[in-house]
Coordinates of C-alpha atoms and ligand atoms in Angstrom, one line a residue:
M17 CA 8.2 14.4 -16.7
S18 CA 7.2 11.2 -15.0
V19 CA 4.9 10.8 -12.0
L20 CA 5.5 8.7 -9.0
I21 CA 2.3 7.3 -7.4
I22 CA 2.4 5.8 -4.0
A23 CA 0.3 2.6 -4.0
E24 CA -2.1 2.0 -1.2
H25 CA -2.4 -1.6 -0.2
D26 CA -2.4 -4.1 2.7
N27 CA 0.6 -6.1 1.5
Q28 CA -1.8 -8.6 -0.2
Q29 CA -4.1 -6.5 -2.3
L30 CA -3.9 -3.1 -4.1
N31 CA -6.6 -0.7 -2.9
P32 CA -8.6 0.1 -6.0
A33 CA -8.5 3.8 -5.0
T34 CA -5.0 3.9 -6.4
L35 CA -6.3 3.1 -9.9
H36 CA -8.0 6.5 -10.0
A37 CA -4.7 8.3 -9.3
V38 CA -3.1 6.4 -12.2
T39 CA -5.7 7.9 -14.6
A40 CA -5.1 11.4 -13.3
A41 CA -1.3 10.9 -13.4
A42 CA -1.4 9.7 -17.0
K43 CA -2.3 13.2 -18.0
L44 CA 1.0 14.4 -16.6
G45 CA 3.5 12.0 -18.0
E46 CA 4.8 8.5 -17.6
V47 CA 3.4 6.8 -14.6
H48 CA 5.6 4.9 -12.1
V49 CA 4.1 3.3 -9.0
L50 CA 5.9 2.7 -5.7
V51 CA 4.8 -0.4 -3.8
A52 CA 6.4 -0.1 -0.3
G53 CA 5.5 -2.9 2.0
S54 CA 6.4 -6.1 3.7
G55 CA 5.8 -9.3 1.7
A56 CA 3.9 -7.2 -0.8
A57 CA 5.0 -9.2 -3.9
A58 CA 1.4 -9.9 -4.9
V59 CA 0.7 -6.2 -4.8
A60 CA 3.6 -5.3 -7.1
D61 CA 2.4 -8.1 -9.4
A62 CA -1.1 -6.6 -9.5
V63 CA 0.3 -3.1 -10.1
K64 CA 2.5 -4.1 -13.0
Q65 CA -0.6 -5.3 -14.8
V66 CA -2.4 -2.0 -14.4
A67 CA -2.9 -0.3 -17.8
G68 CA -0.8 2.8 -18.2
V69 CA 1.8 2.0 -15.5
G70 CA 5.3 2.2 -17.0
K71 CA 7.3 1.0 -14.1
V72 CA 6.8 -0.4 -10.6
L73 CA 9.3 0.4 -7.8
R74 CA 9.2 -2.1 -5.0
A75 CA 10.7 -1.4 -1.6
E76 CA 10.5 -4.2 1.1
A77 CA 11.0 -3.7 4.8
A78 CA 9.3 -4.8 7.9
H79 CA 8.8 -1.1 8.9
Y80 CA 6.7 -0.5 5.7
A81 CA 4.2 -3.2 6.7
E82 CA 1.6 -0.9 8.1
G83 CA 1.9 2.0 5.7
L84 CA 3.0 4.4 8.5
A85 CA 3.6 7.9 7.0
E86 CA 6.6 8.5 9.2
E87 CA 8.3 5.4 7.7
L88 CA 7.3 5.9 4.1
A89 CA 7.9 9.6 3.8
P90 CA 11.8 9.4 3.7
L91 CA 11.6 6.7 1.1
V92 CA 9.3 8.7 -1.1
A93 CA 11.4 11.9 -0.6
R94 CA 14.5 10.0 -1.7
L95 CA 12.8 8.6 -4.8
A96 CA 11.3 12.0 -5.6
T97 CA 14.6 13.3 -6.9
D98 CA 13.8 11.5 -10.2
Y99 CA 10.2 12.8 -10.5
R100 CA 8.5 16.1 -11.2
Y101 CA 5.2 14.9 -9.6
I102 CA 4.6 12.8 -6.5
A103 CA 0.9 11.6 -6.3
A104 CA -1.5 9.5 -4.3
T105 CA -5.2 9.2 -4.0
A106 CA -6.8 11.5 -1.4
T107 CA -7.8 8.8 1.0
A108 CA -6.8 8.8 4.7
F109 CA -3.5 7.1 3.6
G110 CA -2.7 9.7 0.9
K111 CA -3.8 12.6 3.1
N112 CA -1.6 11.4 5.9
L113 CA 1.5 10.6 3.9
L114 CA 1.8 13.3 1.2
P115 CA 1.9 16.5 3.3
R116 CA 4.9 14.9 5.2
V117 CA 6.5 14.2 1.8
A118 CA 5.8 17.8 0.7
A119 CA 7.4 19.1 3.8
L120 CA 10.5 17.0 3.4
L121 CA 10.9 18.1 -0.2
D122 CA 9.9 21.7 0.6
A123 CA 7.5 21.4 -2.3
P124 CA 4.0 22.7 -2.7
Q125 CA 1.0 20.3 -2.5
V126 CA -2.2 20.5 -4.5
S127 CA -4.7 18.6 -2.5
D128 CA -7.8 16.7 -3.6
L129 CA -7.5 17.7 -7.3
T130 CA -10.5 17.0 -9.5
E131 CA -9.1 18.0 -12.9
V132 CA -5.7 18.1 -14.5
V133 CA -5.8 21.1 -16.9
D134 CA -2.1 20.9 -17.8
G135 CA 1.2 20.2 -16.2
Q136 CA 1.0 23.2 -14.0
T137 CA -2.7 23.8 -13.7
F138 CA -5.2 21.9 -11.6
V139 CA -8.8 22.2 -10.4
R140 CA -9.7 21.5 -6.8
P141 CA -12.8 22.0 -4.6
I142 CA -13.0 24.6 -1.9
Y143 CA -15.6 25.7 0.6
A144 CA -16.8 22.1 1.1
G145 CA -17.2 21.6 -2.6
N146 CA -19.3 24.7 -3.1
A147 CA -16.7 26.2 -5.4
F148 CA -13.8 25.0 -7.5
E149 CA -10.6 26.9 -7.8
T150 CA -8.0 26.6 -10.5
V151 CA -4.5 26.6 -9.1
Q152 CA -1.3 27.0 -11.1
S153 CA 2.2 26.3 -9.9
D154 CA 5.5 26.4 -11.8
A155 CA 7.3 24.8 -8.9
E156 CA 10.0 22.3 -9.9
K157 CA 8.3 19.6 -7.9
L158 CA 4.7 19.1 -7.1
V159 CA 3.0 16.9 -4.6
L160 CA -0.6 16.0 -5.6
T161 CA -3.5 14.2 -3.9
V162 CA -6.2 13.1 -6.3
R163 CA -9.9 12.9 -5.6
A164 CA -10.8 9.3 -6.7
T165 CA -14.4 10.1 -7.7
A166 CA -13.3 12.7 -10.2
F167 CA -11.3 10.2 -12.3
D168 CA -12.2 6.8 -13.7
A169 CA -10.2 3.8 -12.4
A170 CA -7.4 2.7 -14.7
A171 CA -8.0 -0.8 -16.0
A172 CA -6.5 -3.4 -13.6
S173 CA -5.2 -5.5 -16.5
G174 CA -3.6 -4.9 -19.9
G175 CA -0.3 -3.5 -18.7
N176 CA 3.0 -5.2 -18.4
A177 CA 5.4 -2.8 -16.5
E178 CA 8.8 -3.9 -15.3
V179 CA 9.3 -4.2 -11.5
L180 CA 12.4 -2.8 -10.1
E181 CA 13.6 -3.3 -6.5
T182 CA 14.6 -0.2 -4.7
E183 CA 16.5 -0.1 -1.4
A184 CA 14.5 0.6 1.8
T185 CA 15.3 3.6 3.9
P186 CA 16.2 2.9 7.6
A187 CA 13.5 2.6 10.1
Q188 CA 12.5 6.0 11.7
N189 CA 10.7 4.6 14.7
L190 CA 8.9 7.9 15.2
S191 CA 5.6 6.2 15.4
R192 CA 4.5 2.7 16.3
F193 CA 1.7 0.6 14.9
V194 CA -0.6 -0.5 17.7
S195 CA -3.6 -2.2 16.2
R196 CA -6.1 -2.0 13.4
E197 CA -9.8 -2.7 13.7
L198 CA -11.4 -3.5 10.4
T199 CA -15.1 -3.6 9.8
Q200 CA -15.8 -7.1 8.4
S201 CA -18.6 -6.7 5.9
E202 CA -20.0 -8.6 2.9
R203 CA -21.1 -5.2 1.5
P204 CA -19.2 -3.3 -1.1
E205 CA -16.7 -0.8 0.2
L206 CA -18.4 2.6 0.5
T207 CA -16.2 4.5 -1.9
Q208 CA -16.3 1.8 -4.5
A209 CA -20.0 0.9 -4.3
K210 CA -22.3 1.5 -7.2
I211 CA -25.2 2.1 -4.9
V212 CA -25.1 3.8 -1.4
V213 CA -27.9 3.9 1.1
S214 CA -27.3 6.6 3.7
G215 CA -29.1 7.5 6.9
G216 CA -29.2 10.5 9.1
R217 CA -30.1 11.6 12.5
A218 CA -33.8 10.9 11.8
L219 CA -33.1 7.2 12.2
G220 CA -33.0 7.8 16.0
S221 CA -31.0 4.8 17.2
A222 CA -28.4 2.3 16.1
E223 CA -31.1 -0.4 16.2
K224 CA -33.5 1.6 13.9
F225 CA -30.6 2.5 11.6
N226 CA -29.9 -1.1 11.0
E227 CA -33.4 -2.3 11.1
V228 CA -34.6 0.2 8.5
L229 CA -31.6 0.6 6.2
T230 CA -30.1 -2.9 6.1
P231 CA -33.0 -4.5 4.2
L232 CA -32.9 -1.7 1.6
A233 CA -29.1 -2.0 1.2
D234 CA -29.5 -5.8 1.0
V235 CA -32.1 -5.8 -1.7
L236 CA -29.9 -3.3 -3.7
G237 CA -26.5 -4.8 -3.0
A238 CA -25.6 -1.4 -1.6
A239 CA -23.0 0.0 0.8
I240 CA -24.3 1.8 3.9
G241 CA -23.3 5.4 4.6
A242 CA -24.3 7.9 7.3
T243 CA -24.2 11.6 8.2
R244 CA -21.9 12.9 10.8
A245 CA -24.9 13.4 13.1
A246 CA -25.7 9.7 12.8
V247 CA -22.1 8.7 13.4
D248 CA -21.7 11.1 16.4
A249 CA -24.8 9.6 17.9
E250 CA -23.3 6.1 17.3
Y251 CA -26.0 4.9 15.0
A252 CA -23.4 4.0 12.5
P253 CA -19.6 3.4 12.6
N254 CA -17.1 6.1 11.9
D255 CA -16.0 4.7 8.6
A256 CA -19.6 5.1 7.3
Q257 CA -19.4 8.9 7.4
V258 CA -20.0 10.6 4.1
G259 CA -19.0 14.2 3.7
Q260 CA -16.4 16.9 4.1
T261 CA -14.8 15.2 7.0
G262 CA -15.8 11.7 6.0
K263 CA -15.6 9.8 2.7
V264 CA -16.3 11.2 -0.8
V265 CA -18.6 9.0 -2.8
A266 CA -20.0 9.2 -6.3
P267 CA -22.1 6.1 -6.9
Q268 CA -24.6 5.5 -9.7
L269 CA -27.3 5.8 -7.1
Y270 CA -27.3 7.5 -3.6
I271 CA -30.4 7.2 -1.4
A272 CA -30.4 9.7 1.4
A273 CA -32.9 8.8 4.2
G274 CA -33.7 11.3 6.9
I275 CA -30.8 13.5 5.9
S276 CA -31.2 17.3 5.8
G277 CA -28.6 18.0 3.2
A278 CA -26.1 20.2 5.1
I279 CA -23.2 21.3 2.8
Q280 CA -20.8 19.3 4.9
H281 CA -22.7 16.2 3.9
T282 CA -23.5 17.0 0.3
A283 CA -19.7 17.8 -0.2
G284 CA -19.2 14.1 0.0
M285 CA -22.0 12.8 -2.3
Q286 CA -23.2 15.5 -4.6
D287 CA -21.4 14.0 -7.6
S288 CA -23.5 10.9 -7.3
K289 CA -25.2 10.1 -10.7
V290 CA -28.7 9.8 -9.3
I291 CA -29.7 11.1 -5.9
V292 CA -32.9 10.0 -4.2
A293 CA -33.9 11.8 -1.0
I294 CA -36.5 10.7 1.5
N295 CA -37.4 13.4 4.0
K296 CA -40.6 14.4 5.8
D297 CA -39.7 18.1 5.5
P298 CA -40.5 19.3 1.9
E299 CA -38.1 22.3 2.6
A300 CA -35.1 20.1 3.4
P301 CA -32.1 21.3 1.4
I302 CA -31.3 17.8 0.3
F303 CA -34.2 18.2 -2.2
N304 CA -32.3 20.9 -4.0
I305 CA -29.7 18.4 -5.2
A306 CA -32.0 15.3 -5.4
D307 CA -33.0 13.9 -8.8
Y308 CA -36.0 12.2 -7.1
G309 CA -37.5 13.4 -3.8
I310 CA -40.0 11.5 -1.6
V311 CA -41.6 13.7 1.0
G312 CA -42.7 11.3 3.7
D313 CA -41.8 9.4 6.9
L314 CA -38.8 7.2 6.2
F315 CA -40.1 4.6 8.6
E316 CA -43.0 4.1 6.2
V317 CA -41.3 4.9 2.9
V318 CA -38.2 2.7 3.2
P319 CA -40.1 -0.5 4.1
Q320 CA -42.5 0.1 1.2
L321 CA -39.6 0.7 -1.1
V322 CA -38.0 -2.6 0.0
G323 CA -41.3 -4.4 -0.5
E324 CA -41.6 -3.1 -4.1
L325 CA -37.9 -3.8 -4.9
K326 CA -38.3 -7.4 -3.8
K327 CA -41.0 -7.8 -6.4
V328 CA -38.7 -6.8 -9.2
Ligands
FAD405 P1 -30.2 16.8 10.6 O1 -29.6 18.0 10.0 O2 -30.7 16.9 12.0 O3 -31.4 16.3 9.6 C1 -32.3 15.3 9.9 C2 -33.3 15.3 8.8 O4 -34.2 14.2 9.0 C3 -34.2 16.6 8.8 O5 -34.1 17.1 7.5 C4 -35.6 16.1 9.1 O6 -36.6 16.7 8.4 C5 -35.5 14.6 8.6 N1 -36.4 13.7 9.3 C6 -36.7 13.6 10.7 N2 -37.5 12.6 10.9 C7 -37.8 12.0 9.7 C8 -38.6 10.9 9.3 N3 -39.2 10.2 10.3 N4 -38.6 10.6 8.0 C9 -38.0 11.3 7.1 N5 -37.2 12.4 7.4 C10 -37.1 12.7 8.7 N6 -21.9 16.1 8.3 C11 -21.8 15.0 7.5 O7 -22.8 14.4 7.2 N7 -20.6 14.6 7.0 C12 -19.5 15.3 7.3 O8 -18.4 14.9 6.8 C13 -19.6 16.5 8.1 N8 -18.5 17.2 8.4 C14 -18.6 18.4 9.1 C15 -17.5 19.2 9.3 C16 -17.7 20.4 10.1 C17 -16.5 21.2 10.3 C18 -18.9 20.7 10.6 C19 -19.1 22.0 11.4 C20 -20.0 19.9 10.4 C21 -19.9 18.7 9.7 N9 -21.0 17.9 9.4 C22 -20.9 16.8 8.6 C23 -22.3 18.1 10.1 C24 -23.3 18.8 9.2 O9 -23.2 20.2 9.3 C25 -24.7 18.4 9.7 O10 -24.9 18.7 11.1 C26 -25.1 16.9 9.5 O11 -24.8 16.5 8.2 C27 -26.6 16.7 9.7 O12 -26.9 15.4 9.7 P2 -28.4 14.9 9.4 O13 -28.8 15.3 8.1 O14 -28.3 13.4 9.8 O15 -29.2 15.6 10.6

């Protein structure tokens, strides 16, 4: 009844998102983790120390370097013969790879699960997080993606799993890696941040977005998020989008400035521990889920907040 988790990494470091999948998978059986990459020894080394990991499978090949789903899927499908469950975190990586694996295995996939009830029963959000459905499957093999915010991260140390080499599958050459543009930032990564400051359409321009929100994020050591409206208007980069078609976050504190609270946005942040909303419209739906609401003009409120926080 063991579970194979596909580790997400950049050949140097394990993406902490994988640690949440380990916690979910531990409820299903012994956890094995596949590290497929190119020169990814340091990642395998990190994974073997993760608490709760029983075994690390390491596959090395140049064509695994960029984590292309077309290259990884045949490897995962081959290894899957030994496992009942194949899992990954529901990040862009996991959401890209696992449907392809499910298709190769002709196995059902339960996506974005938020609870493991038992070995056949899982809870997952539907209707942009407005409802949760419980799904049951007695399929021989199940492919699972795990919502990171629903499970604590497994401890990165304390384990001592054995690392086994596994043979690489031949290159598929169905897709080709062209380039990657990474946002360089001193800020915490959005999905891992303890505090997120997010802005909406109300900010009005990229300049205002940065001018108003950056000082608040700086004083709080927060990551910066945005609504789709703000991203579409190019006030903020794509990878800052929070919501149904963006990232799902659940920080200790989420500050929503000039955000109306459309369900597609709240789907990505409503599990935040404390939500603070700043909006000049007292009827804005965001106030329905906010723990603290400030009715006011964000261009006045946010600088005042920064001023007060600097005194602390
Ligand atoms: P608006 O809804 O225009 O709200 C702006 C708010 O700012 C208003 O409440 C207004 O009162 C307030 N305001 C204006 N001026 C000020 C001021 N000076 N001070 C204080 N408050 C002020 N959206 C997402 O965010 N993430 C998603 O992942 C996402 N996915 C989507 C997927 C689909 C299929 C669809 C159809 C939509 C999706 N959307 C998503 C879009 C979503 O429906 C909303 O359009 C979007 O979230 C609205 O963004 P907003 O709150 O910034 O803008």
